[in-house]
PDB file of C-alpha atoms in Angstrom:
ATOM      1  CA  LEU A  17     -16.695  24.401  -9.174  1.00  0.00           C
ATOM      2  CA  SER A  18     -16.833  23.003  -5.681  1.00  0.00           C
ATOM      3  CA  ASP A  19     -13.798  21.756  -3.786  1.00  0.00           C
ATOM      4  CA  VAL A  20     -13.743  17.960  -4.005  1.00  0.00           C
ATOM      5  CA  SER A  21     -10.436  17.434  -2.207  1.00  0.00           C
ATOM      6  CA  ASN A  22     -12.226  16.364   0.970  1.00  0.00           C
ATOM      7  CA  VAL A  23     -14.524  13.868  -0.704  1.00  0.00           C
ATOM      8  CA  ASP A  24     -14.124  10.298   0.536  1.00  0.00           C
ATOM      9  CA  ARG A  25     -13.083   8.342  -2.549  1.00  0.00           C
ATOM     10  CA  ARG A  26     -13.504   4.903  -0.999  1.00  0.00           C
ATOM     11  CA  SER A  27     -15.918   2.613  -2.728  1.00  0.00           C
ATOM     12  CA  PRO A  28     -19.082   1.791  -0.807  1.00  0.00           C
ATOM     13  CA  GLN A  29     -17.984  -1.862  -0.721  1.00  0.00           C
ATOM     14  CA  LEU A  30     -14.597  -0.997   0.831  1.00  0.00           C
ATOM     15  CA  ALA A  31     -16.192   1.310   3.373  1.00  0.00           C
ATOM     16  CA  GLN A  32     -18.706  -1.427   4.205  1.00  0.00           C
ATOM     17  CA  ALA A  33     -15.935  -4.045   4.599  1.00  0.00           C
ATOM     18  CA  GLU A  34     -13.931  -1.753   6.880  1.00  0.00           C
ATOM     19  CA  ALA A  35     -17.019  -0.987   8.975  1.00  0.00           C
ATOM     20  CA  GLU A  36     -17.863  -4.691   9.268  1.00  0.00           C
ATOM     21  CA  ALA A  37     -14.311  -5.584  10.354  1.00  0.00           C
ATOM     22  CA  GLU A  38     -14.336  -2.850  12.981  1.00  0.00           C
ATOM     23  CA  ALA A  39     -17.779  -3.908  14.231  1.00  0.00           C
ATOM     24  CA  GLU A  40     -16.604  -7.540  14.424  1.00  0.00           C
ATOM     25  CA  ALA A  41     -13.556  -6.558  16.505  1.00  0.00           C
ATOM     26  CA  GLU A  42     -15.711  -4.448  18.843  1.00  0.00           C
ATOM     27  CA  ALA A  43     -18.291  -7.221  19.210  1.00  0.00           C
ATOM     28  CA  GLU A  44     -15.564  -9.727  20.039  1.00  0.00           C
ATOM     29  CA  ALA A  45     -14.079  -7.364  22.623  1.00  0.00           C
ATOM     30  CA  GLU A  46     -17.496  -6.929  24.241  1.00  0.00           C
ATOM     31  CA  ALA A  47     -18.149 -10.668  24.266  1.00  0.00           C
ATOM     32  CA  LEU A  48     -14.753 -11.407  25.780  1.00  0.00           C
ATOM     33  CA  LYS A  49     -15.494  -9.138  28.725  1.00  0.00           C
ATOM     34  CA  HIS A  50     -18.008 -11.728  29.901  1.00  0.00           C
ATOM     35  CA  ILE A  51     -15.965 -14.874  29.293  1.00  0.00           C
ATOM     36  CA  GLU A  52     -13.197 -16.127  31.498  1.00  0.00           C
ATOM     37  CA  THR A  53      -9.848 -16.255  29.730  1.00  0.00           C
ATOM     38  CA  THR A  54      -9.411 -19.950  30.458  1.00  0.00           C
ATOM     39  CA  SER A  55     -12.630 -20.838  28.657  1.00  0.00           C
ATOM     40  CA  LEU A  56     -11.505 -19.363  25.315  1.00  0.00           C
ATOM     41  CA  VAL A  57      -9.031 -22.096  24.516  1.00  0.00           C
ATOM     42  CA  LYS A  58      -8.461 -25.485  26.040  1.00  0.00           C
ATOM     43  CA  LYS A  59      -5.536 -25.081  28.377  1.00  0.00           C
ATOM     44  CA  PRO A  60      -3.047 -27.957  28.267  1.00  0.00           C
ATOM     45  CA  GLU A  61      -2.333 -29.596  31.619  1.00  0.00           C
ATOM     46  CA  GLY A  62       0.546 -27.924  33.431  1.00  0.00           C
ATOM     47  CA  PHE A  63       0.796 -25.060  30.914  1.00  0.00           C
ATOM     48  CA  SER A  64       0.286 -21.443  31.852  1.00  0.00           C
ATOM     49  CA  CYS A  65      -0.050 -18.974  29.009  1.00  0.00           C
ATOM     50  CA  PRO A  66       2.345 -16.071  29.508  1.00  0.00           C
ATOM     51  CA  PRO A  67       0.769 -12.623  29.945  1.00  0.00           C
ATOM     52  CA  CYS A  68       0.183 -10.879  26.641  1.00  0.00           C
ATOM     53  CA  PRO A  69       2.918  -8.340  25.806  1.00  0.00           C
ATOM     54  CA  THR A  70       0.464  -6.095  23.951  1.00  0.00           C
ATOM     55  CA  GLN A  71       2.821  -3.166  23.412  1.00  0.00           C
ATOM     56  CA  GLU A  72       5.568  -5.411  22.058  1.00  0.00           C
ATOM     57  CA  ILE A  73       3.140  -6.980  19.588  1.00  0.00           C
ATOM     58  CA  VAL A  74       2.088  -3.499  18.436  1.00  0.00           C
ATOM     59  CA  ASP A  75       5.797  -2.601  18.130  1.00  0.00           C
ATOM     60  CA  ALA A  76       6.338  -5.664  15.892  1.00  0.00           C
ATOM     61  CA  TYR A  77       3.394  -4.542  13.711  1.00  0.00           C
ATOM     62  CA  ARG A  78       4.962  -1.074  13.436  1.00  0.00           C
ATOM     63  CA  LYS A  79       8.406  -2.518  12.634  1.00  0.00           C
ATOM     64  CA  HIS A  80       7.231  -4.736   9.779  1.00  0.00           C
ATOM     65  CA  LEU A  81       4.287  -2.702   8.477  1.00  0.00           C
ATOM     66  CA  PRO A  82       5.215   0.992   8.712  1.00  0.00           C
ATOM     67  CA  ALA A  83       3.323   1.870   5.511  1.00  0.00           C
ATOM     68  CA  LEU A  84       0.004   0.585   6.893  1.00  0.00           C
ATOM     69  CA  PRO A  85      -2.289   2.645   9.117  1.00  0.00           C
ATOM     70  CA  GLN A  86      -0.690   2.823  12.552  1.00  0.00           C
ATOM     71  CA  PRO A  87      -2.629   2.498  15.807  1.00  0.00           C
ATOM     72  CA  ASN A  88      -2.282   5.635  17.913  1.00  0.00           C
ATOM     73  CA  VAL A  89      -4.548   4.470  20.710  1.00  0.00           C
ATOM     74  CA  LEU A  90      -4.252   1.159  22.524  1.00  0.00           C
ATOM     75  CA  ASN A  91      -7.801   0.943  23.864  1.00  0.00           C
ATOM     76  CA  ALA A  92      -9.548  -1.931  25.616  1.00  0.00           C
ATOM     77  CA  ALA A  93     -11.009  -3.368  22.404  1.00  0.00           C
ATOM     78  CA  ARG A  94      -7.580  -3.537  20.743  1.00  0.00           C
ATOM     79  CA  LYS A  95      -5.936  -4.982  23.833  1.00  0.00           C
ATOM     80  CA  THR A  96      -8.661  -7.614  24.076  1.00  0.00           C
ATOM     81  CA  ALA A  97      -8.349  -8.638  20.423  1.00  0.00           C
ATOM     82  CA  ILE A  98      -4.539  -8.802  20.596  1.00  0.00           C
ATOM     83  CA  SER A  99      -4.699 -10.810  23.833  1.00  0.00           C
ATOM     84  CA  ALA A 100      -7.161 -13.262  22.301  1.00  0.00           C
ATOM     85  CA  ARG A 101      -4.853 -13.892  19.320  1.00  0.00           C
ATOM     86  CA  TRP A 102      -1.872 -14.187  21.734  1.00  0.00           C
ATOM     87  CA  ARG A 103      -3.697 -16.890  23.697  1.00  0.00           C
ATOM     88  CA  GLU A 104      -4.636 -18.756  20.501  1.00  0.00           C
ATOM     89  CA  VAL A 105      -1.011 -18.873  19.417  1.00  0.00           C
ATOM     90  CA  CYS A 106       0.695 -19.437  22.763  1.00  0.00           C
ATOM     91  CA  VAL A 107      -1.720 -21.984  24.219  1.00  0.00           C
ATOM     92  CA  GLY A 108      -2.031 -23.888  20.955  1.00  0.00           C
ATOM     93  CA  GLU A 109       1.736 -24.215  20.619  1.00  0.00           C
ATOM     94  CA  LYS A 110       2.649 -24.086  24.346  1.00  0.00           C
ATOM     95  CA  PHE A 111       4.878 -21.114  23.587  1.00  0.00           C
ATOM     96  CA  THR A 112       6.945 -19.192  26.071  1.00  0.00           C
ATOM     97  CA  ARG A 113       6.739 -15.405  26.001  1.00  0.00           C
ATOM     98  CA  GLU A 114       9.844 -15.217  23.791  1.00  0.00           C
ATOM     99  CA  GLN A 115       8.553 -17.867  21.376  1.00  0.00           C
ATOM    100  CA  GLY A 116       5.213 -16.052  21.146  1.00  0.00           C
ATOM    101  CA  LEU A 117       6.935 -12.769  20.335  1.00  0.00           C
ATOM    102  CA  GLU A 118       9.057 -14.491  17.685  1.00  0.00           C
ATOM    103  CA  TRP A 119       5.885 -15.963  16.187  1.00  0.00           C
ATOM    104  CA  PHE A 120       4.180 -12.541  15.971  1.00  0.00           C
ATOM    105  CA  ASP A 121       7.360 -11.092  14.478  1.00  0.00           C
ATOM    106  CA  TRP A 122       7.167 -13.824  11.800  1.00  0.00           C
ATOM    107  CA  PHE A 123       3.419 -13.206  11.311  1.00  0.00           C
ATOM    108  CA  PHE A 124       3.814  -9.478  10.648  1.00  0.00           C
ATOM    109  CA  SER A 125       6.789 -10.100   8.338  1.00  0.00           C
ATOM    110  CA  ASP A 126       4.602 -12.576   6.427  1.00  0.00           C
ATOM    111  CA  VAL A 127       1.818  -9.981   6.164  1.00  0.00           C
ATOM    112  CA  ALA A 128       4.393  -7.440   4.905  1.00  0.00           C
ATOM    113  CA  ARG A 129       5.120  -9.706   1.921  1.00  0.00           C
ATOM    114  CA  SER A 130       1.458  -9.723   0.849  1.00  0.00           C
ATOM    115  CA  LYS A 131       0.758  -7.269  -1.969  1.00  0.00           C
ATOM    116  CA  PHE A 132      -2.959  -7.376  -1.220  1.00  0.00           C
ATOM    117  CA  LEU A 133      -2.742  -6.728   2.536  1.00  0.00           C
ATOM    118  CA  THR A 134      -0.229  -3.919   2.102  1.00  0.00           C
ATOM    119  CA  GLY A 135      -2.090  -2.082  -0.665  1.00  0.00           C
ATOM    120  CA  ARG A 136       0.446  -2.948  -3.374  1.00  0.00           C
ATOM    121  CA  ALA A 137      -1.942  -5.088  -5.431  1.00  0.00           C
ATOM    122  CA  ALA A 138      -2.788  -3.482  -8.759  1.00  0.00           C
ATOM    123  CA  SER A 139      -6.394  -2.463  -9.166  1.00  0.00           C
ATOM    124  CA  SER A 140      -7.694  -0.092 -11.810  1.00  0.00           C
ATOM    125  CA  HIS A 141     -11.242   0.127 -10.525  1.00  0.00           C
ATOM    126  CA  ARG A 142     -10.852   0.835  -6.796  1.00  0.00           C
ATOM    127  CA  ARG A 143      -8.542   2.068  -4.092  1.00  0.00           C
ATOM    128  CA  PRO A 144      -6.177  -0.677  -2.867  1.00  0.00           C
ATOM    129  CA  PHE A 145      -7.061  -2.435   0.362  1.00  0.00           C
ATOM    130  CA  ARG A 146      -4.667  -1.906   3.283  1.00  0.00           C
ATOM    131  CA  ALA A 147      -4.975  -4.054   6.381  1.00  0.00           C
ATOM    132  CA  THR A 148      -4.999  -2.434   9.813  1.00  0.00           C
ATOM    133  CA  LEU A 149      -3.952  -3.924  13.127  1.00  0.00           C
ATOM    134  CA  ASP A 150      -7.637  -4.239  14.066  1.00  0.00           C
ATOM    135  CA  TRP A 151      -8.401  -6.021  10.800  1.00  0.00           C
ATOM    136  CA  LEU A 152      -5.502  -8.461  11.295  1.00  0.00           C
ATOM    137  CA  MET A 153      -6.523  -9.204  14.900  1.00  0.00           C
ATOM    138  CA  ALA A 154     -10.168  -9.968  14.012  1.00  0.00           C
ATOM    139  CA  PRO A 155     -10.617 -13.751  14.445  1.00  0.00           C
ATOM    140  CA  THR A 156     -11.561 -14.719  10.892  1.00  0.00           C
ATOM    141  CA  ASN A 157      -9.055 -12.368   9.248  1.00  0.00           C
ATOM    142  CA  PHE A 158      -6.277 -13.576  11.557  1.00  0.00           C
ATOM    143  CA  ALA A 159      -7.018 -17.197  10.671  1.00  0.00           C
ATOM    144  CA  LYS A 160      -7.038 -16.451   6.935  1.00  0.00           C
ATOM    145  CA  ALA A 161      -3.746 -14.533   7.141  1.00  0.00           C
ATOM    146  CA  VAL A 162      -2.096 -17.302   9.195  1.00  0.00           C
ATOM    147  CA  ASP A 163      -3.417 -19.909   6.745  1.00  0.00           C
ATOM    148  CA  GLY A 164      -1.655 -18.055   3.918  1.00  0.00           C
ATOM    149  CA  ASN A 165      -4.760 -16.980   2.019  1.00  0.00           C
ATOM    150  CA  TYR A 166      -3.102 -13.664   1.107  1.00  0.00           C
ATOM    151  CA  ARG A 167       0.294 -15.012   0.059  1.00  0.00           C
ATOM    152  CA  GLU A 168       1.188 -14.625  -3.589  1.00  0.00           C
ATOM    153  CA  THR A 169       1.646 -17.869  -5.469  1.00  0.00           C
ATOM    154  CA  ALA A 170       4.625 -18.264  -7.758  1.00  0.00           C
TER     155      ALA A 170
END
């Protein structure tokens, strides 16, 4: 018998979804290289978005979601995606740096309560899905998570 311990047991659909999410994040990062930051969101008069504290946002992800895959590399694509979500939140709400960090702390704690996003949802026919930082920072996934699409209903 051959050794099957190294066989990838992910379903083709899960592998495809992960590949699509990663490709979407990379495409967004590439597109953002050519767009001025101020053109991404309408900047309120007299408001200046604080610089993105990328490492502190990653630290909040690690604090609330230690069981999920952890980013070991903070490359340009990740920094770009995190910065884009930071601007969406801070400009939209006119947040200070501290308020923005509190918001991301809340966001990751909200994600931690989701059985689906944290791989705790029961599934007999496939490996549980587990969100990654890249997946959460992709524009459409971020919006769905913020909107509460992955919260359990009582």
